[in-house]
Tab-separated table of C-alpha atoms in Angstrom:
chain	number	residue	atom	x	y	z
A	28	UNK	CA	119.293	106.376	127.276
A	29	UNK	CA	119.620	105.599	123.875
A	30	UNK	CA	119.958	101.759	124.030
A	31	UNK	CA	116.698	102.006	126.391
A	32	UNK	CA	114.869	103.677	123.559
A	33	UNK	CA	115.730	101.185	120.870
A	34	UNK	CA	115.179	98.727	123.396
A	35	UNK	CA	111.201	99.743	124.196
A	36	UNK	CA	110.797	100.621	120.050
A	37	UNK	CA	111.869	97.122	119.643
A	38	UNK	CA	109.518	95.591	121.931
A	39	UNK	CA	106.844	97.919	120.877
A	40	UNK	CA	107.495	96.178	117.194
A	41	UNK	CA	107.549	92.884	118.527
A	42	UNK	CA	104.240	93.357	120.074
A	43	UNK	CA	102.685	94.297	117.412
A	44	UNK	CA	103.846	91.949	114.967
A	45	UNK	CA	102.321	89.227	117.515
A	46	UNK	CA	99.426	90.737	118.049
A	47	UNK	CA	98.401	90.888	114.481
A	48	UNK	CA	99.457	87.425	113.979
A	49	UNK	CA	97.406	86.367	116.014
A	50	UNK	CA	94.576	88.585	114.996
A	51	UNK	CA	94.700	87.263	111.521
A	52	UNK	CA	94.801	83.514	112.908
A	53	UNK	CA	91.520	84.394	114.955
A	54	UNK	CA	89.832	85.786	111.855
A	55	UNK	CA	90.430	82.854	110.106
A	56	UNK	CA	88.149	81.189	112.559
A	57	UNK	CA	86.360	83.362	113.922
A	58	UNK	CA	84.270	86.150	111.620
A	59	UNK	CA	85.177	89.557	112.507
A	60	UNK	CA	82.040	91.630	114.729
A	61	UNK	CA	82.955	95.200	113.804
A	62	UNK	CA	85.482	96.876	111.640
A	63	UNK	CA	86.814	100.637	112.008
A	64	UNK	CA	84.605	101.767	109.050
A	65	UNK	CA	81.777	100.974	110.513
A	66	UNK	CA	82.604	102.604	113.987
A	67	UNK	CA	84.206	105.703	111.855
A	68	UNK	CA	80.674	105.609	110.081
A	69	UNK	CA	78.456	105.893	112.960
A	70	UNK	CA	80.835	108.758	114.629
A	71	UNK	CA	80.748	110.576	111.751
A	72	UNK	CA	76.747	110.611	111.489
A	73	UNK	CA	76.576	111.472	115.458
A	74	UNK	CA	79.284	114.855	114.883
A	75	UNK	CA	76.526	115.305	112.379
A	76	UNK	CA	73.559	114.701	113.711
A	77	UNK	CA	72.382	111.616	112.212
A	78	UNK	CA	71.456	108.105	113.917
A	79	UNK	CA	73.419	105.648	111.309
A	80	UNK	CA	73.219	102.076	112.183
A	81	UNK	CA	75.023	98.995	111.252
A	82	UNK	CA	73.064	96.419	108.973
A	83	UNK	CA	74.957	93.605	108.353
A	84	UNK	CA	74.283	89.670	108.908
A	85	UNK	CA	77.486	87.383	107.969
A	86	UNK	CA	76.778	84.607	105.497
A	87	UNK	CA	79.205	81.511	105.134
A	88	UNK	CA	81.065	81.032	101.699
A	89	UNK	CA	78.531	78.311	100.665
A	90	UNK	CA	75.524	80.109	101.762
A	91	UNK	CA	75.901	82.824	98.924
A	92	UNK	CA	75.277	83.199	95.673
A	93	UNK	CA	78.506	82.612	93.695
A	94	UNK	CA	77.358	85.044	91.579
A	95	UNK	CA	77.992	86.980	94.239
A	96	UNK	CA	82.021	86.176	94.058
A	97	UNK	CA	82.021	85.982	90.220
A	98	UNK	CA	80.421	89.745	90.223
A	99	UNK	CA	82.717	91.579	93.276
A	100	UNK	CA	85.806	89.478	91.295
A	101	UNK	CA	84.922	90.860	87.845
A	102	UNK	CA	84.055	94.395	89.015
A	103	UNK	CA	87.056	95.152	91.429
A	104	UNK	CA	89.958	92.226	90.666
A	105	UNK	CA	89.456	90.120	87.547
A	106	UNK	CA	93.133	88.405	88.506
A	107	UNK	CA	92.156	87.915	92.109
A	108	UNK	CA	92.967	83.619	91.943
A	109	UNK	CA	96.108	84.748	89.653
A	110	UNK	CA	97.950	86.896	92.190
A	111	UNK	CA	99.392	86.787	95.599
A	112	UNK	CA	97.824	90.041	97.487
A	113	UNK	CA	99.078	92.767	94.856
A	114	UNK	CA	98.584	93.417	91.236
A	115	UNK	CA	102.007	94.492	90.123
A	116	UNK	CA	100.487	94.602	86.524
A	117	UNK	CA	97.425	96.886	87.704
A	118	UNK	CA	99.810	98.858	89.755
A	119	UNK	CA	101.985	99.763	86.833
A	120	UNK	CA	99.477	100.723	84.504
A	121	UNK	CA	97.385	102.749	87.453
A	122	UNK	CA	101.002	104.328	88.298
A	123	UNK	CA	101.205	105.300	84.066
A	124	UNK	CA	97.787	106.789	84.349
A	125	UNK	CA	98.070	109.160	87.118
A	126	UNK	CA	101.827	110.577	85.724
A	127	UNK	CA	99.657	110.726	82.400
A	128	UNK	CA	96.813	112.820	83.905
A	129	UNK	CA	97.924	114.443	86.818
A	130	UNK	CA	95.655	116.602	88.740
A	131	UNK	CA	92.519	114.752	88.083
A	132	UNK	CA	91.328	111.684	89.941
A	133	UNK	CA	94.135	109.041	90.654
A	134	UNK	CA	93.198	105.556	89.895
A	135	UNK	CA	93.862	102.765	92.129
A	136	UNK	CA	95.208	99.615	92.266
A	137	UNK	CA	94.088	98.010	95.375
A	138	UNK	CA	92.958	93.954	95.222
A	139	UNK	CA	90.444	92.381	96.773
A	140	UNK	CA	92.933	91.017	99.384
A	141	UNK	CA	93.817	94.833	100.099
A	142	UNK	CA	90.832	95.926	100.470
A	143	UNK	CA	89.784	93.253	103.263
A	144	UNK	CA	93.401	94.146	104.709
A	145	UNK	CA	91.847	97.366	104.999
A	146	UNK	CA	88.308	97.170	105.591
A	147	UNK	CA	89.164	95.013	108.332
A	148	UNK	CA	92.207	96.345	110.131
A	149	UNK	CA	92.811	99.877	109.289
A	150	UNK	CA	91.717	103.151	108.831
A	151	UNK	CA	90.722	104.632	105.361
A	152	UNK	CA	92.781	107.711	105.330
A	153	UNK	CA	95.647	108.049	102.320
A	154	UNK	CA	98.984	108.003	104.003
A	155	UNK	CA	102.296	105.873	103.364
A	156	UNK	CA	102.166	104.616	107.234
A	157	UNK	CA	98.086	103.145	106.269
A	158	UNK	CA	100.065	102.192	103.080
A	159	UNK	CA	102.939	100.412	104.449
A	160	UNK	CA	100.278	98.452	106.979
A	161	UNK	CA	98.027	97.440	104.461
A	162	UNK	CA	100.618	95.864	102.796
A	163	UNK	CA	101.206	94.258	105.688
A	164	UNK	CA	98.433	92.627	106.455
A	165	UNK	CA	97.988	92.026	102.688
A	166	UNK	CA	100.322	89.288	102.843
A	167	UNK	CA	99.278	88.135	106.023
A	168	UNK	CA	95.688	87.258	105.149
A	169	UNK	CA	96.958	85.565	101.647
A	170	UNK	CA	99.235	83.864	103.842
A	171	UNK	CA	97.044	82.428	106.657
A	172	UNK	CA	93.626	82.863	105.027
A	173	UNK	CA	93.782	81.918	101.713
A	174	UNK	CA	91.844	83.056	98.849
A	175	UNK	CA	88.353	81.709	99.782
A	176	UNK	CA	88.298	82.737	103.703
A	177	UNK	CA	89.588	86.581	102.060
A	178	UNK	CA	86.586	86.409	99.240
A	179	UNK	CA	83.984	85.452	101.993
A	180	UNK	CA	85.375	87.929	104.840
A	181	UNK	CA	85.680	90.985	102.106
A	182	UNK	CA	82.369	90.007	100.988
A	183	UNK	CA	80.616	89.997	104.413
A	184	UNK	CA	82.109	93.288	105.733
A	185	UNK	CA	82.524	95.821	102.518
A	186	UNK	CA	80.215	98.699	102.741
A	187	UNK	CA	77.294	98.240	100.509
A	188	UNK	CA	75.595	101.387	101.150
A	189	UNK	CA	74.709	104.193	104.299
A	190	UNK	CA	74.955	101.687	107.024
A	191	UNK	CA	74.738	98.738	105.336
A	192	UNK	CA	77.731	96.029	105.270
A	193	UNK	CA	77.698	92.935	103.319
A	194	UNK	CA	75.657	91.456	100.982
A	195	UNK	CA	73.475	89.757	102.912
A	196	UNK	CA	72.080	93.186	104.160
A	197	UNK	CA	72.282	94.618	100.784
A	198	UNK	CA	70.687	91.782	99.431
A	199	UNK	CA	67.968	91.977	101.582
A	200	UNK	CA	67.446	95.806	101.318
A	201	UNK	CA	67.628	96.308	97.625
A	202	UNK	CA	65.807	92.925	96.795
A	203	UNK	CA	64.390	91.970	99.555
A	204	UNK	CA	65.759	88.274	99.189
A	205	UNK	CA	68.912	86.406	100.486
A	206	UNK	CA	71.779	86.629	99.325
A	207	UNK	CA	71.875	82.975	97.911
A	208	UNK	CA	69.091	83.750	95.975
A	209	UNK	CA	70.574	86.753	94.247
A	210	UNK	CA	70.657	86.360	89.862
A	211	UNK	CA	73.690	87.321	87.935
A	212	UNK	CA	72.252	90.888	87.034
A	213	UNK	CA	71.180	91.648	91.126
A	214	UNK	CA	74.428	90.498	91.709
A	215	UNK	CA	76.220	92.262	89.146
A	216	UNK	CA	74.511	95.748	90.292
A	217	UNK	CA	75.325	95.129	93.755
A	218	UNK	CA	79.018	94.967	92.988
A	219	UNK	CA	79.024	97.636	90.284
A	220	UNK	CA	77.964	100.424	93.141
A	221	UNK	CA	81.237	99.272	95.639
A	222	UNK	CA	83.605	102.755	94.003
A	223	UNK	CA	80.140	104.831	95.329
A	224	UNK	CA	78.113	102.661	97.938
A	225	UNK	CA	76.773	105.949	99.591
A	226	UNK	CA	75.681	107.415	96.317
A	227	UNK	CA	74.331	104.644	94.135
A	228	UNK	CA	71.757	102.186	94.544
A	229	UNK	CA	71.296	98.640	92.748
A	230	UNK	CA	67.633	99.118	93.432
A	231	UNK	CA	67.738	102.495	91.282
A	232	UNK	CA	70.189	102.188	88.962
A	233	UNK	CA	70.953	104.996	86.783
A	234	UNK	CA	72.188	104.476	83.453
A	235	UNK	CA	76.125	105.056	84.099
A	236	UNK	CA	75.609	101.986	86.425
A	237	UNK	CA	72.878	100.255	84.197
A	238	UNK	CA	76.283	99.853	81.669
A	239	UNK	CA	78.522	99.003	84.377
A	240	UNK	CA	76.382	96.831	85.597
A	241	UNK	CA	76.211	94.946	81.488
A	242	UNK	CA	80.427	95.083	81.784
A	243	UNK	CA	80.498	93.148	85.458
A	244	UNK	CA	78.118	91.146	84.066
A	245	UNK	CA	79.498	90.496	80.602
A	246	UNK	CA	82.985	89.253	82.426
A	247	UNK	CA	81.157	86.983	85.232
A	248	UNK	CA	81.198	83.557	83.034
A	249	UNK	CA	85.283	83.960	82.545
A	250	UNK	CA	86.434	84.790	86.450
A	251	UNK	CA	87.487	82.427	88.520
A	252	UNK	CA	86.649	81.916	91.944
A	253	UNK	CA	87.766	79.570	94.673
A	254	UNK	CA	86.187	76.445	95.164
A	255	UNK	CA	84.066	75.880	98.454
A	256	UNK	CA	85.469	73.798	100.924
């Protein structure tokens, strides 16, 4: 009974680590239609009464601003073309900070790489199983991706405000322009709202975001980004 247990956990694994090998080779290919954020968004406006859509239109890496890449780099992972998936530096000082000041909000340490992992495999719930596959696909992606397919899939998918994914849509809803058309400060304010998409608008900014919007801005011309293919 025993050996029949290990034997179906084993092939449950092996499944698994298959299928999402092969996932992650499609997606370098082919650009992902849906993620679970934006299905967990939409059920969550039904239970509450709401109609939420899904506006999002998927741009190529040389169809968008790079300001675009130099502002989401400097605002979320300013050593994004230095690391391989993690931030062990950013992890140790985010770990110092939340021993340091317990009981307030914890500070993260999550790349650019695991956010996509996320964004586009997962679920956003806080638990050391969503942990442990993020991870996961972390490496995966850096693995069979690469850093420019990551930077153009994160940018394309990542929630940009209440039903709107990618910056293309937010592009065209807060400036009503593409996205390859977008300055450094548009740019800039569109990455500064990603901690708060929901709550803050580049269109409106309010002062907090008016100065993060200077800092994002201030650290564009020193980022590097990956070169288009």
């Amino acid at each position: 009974m025993i050996k029949k247990i290990f034997f179906w956990i084993l092939k449950i694994i092996g499944a698994f680590l298959l299928l999402s090998v092969l996932t992650v080779l499609l997606y370098k290919f082919i650009n992902p239609p849906i993620t679970p954020l934006m299905v967990i968004r939409v059920v969550e406006g039904a239970l509450d009464g709401e109609l939420v859509g899904i506006s999002k239109e998927w741009k190529s890496y040389d169809e968008i601003s790079k300001n675009v890449f130099k502002a989401v780099v400097s605002a979320e992972d300013a050593r994004y073309m230095k690391h391989g998936g993690f931030d062990w530096k950013a992890i140790e000082n985010a770990k110092k900070f939340n021993e340091k000041h317990k009981g307030k909000k914890v500070r993260g340490a999550s790349t650019i790489s695991m956010q996509t992992a996320k964004n586009v495999f997962l679920w956003q719930s806080r638990n050391y199983v969503r942990k442990a596959l993020e991870a996961y696909f972390t490496v995966l992606i850096e693995y069979i991706w690469g850093k420019q397919r990551i930077l153009e899939v994160y940018v394309n998918v990542i929630e940009m405000g209440n039903g709107v994914y990618g910056v293309e849509a937010a592009s065209q809803k807060y400036f009503q322009k593409s996205s390859e058309k977008l300055t450094k400060r548009e740019a800039a304010l569109i990455a500064a709202i990603l901690p708060n998409p929901r709550y803050w608008s580049p269109a409106a900014p309010t002062s907090y975001l008016e100065k993060r919007q200077s800092f994002v801005q201030g650290r564009m011309n020193s980022v590097p980004i990956p070169k288009a293919d």
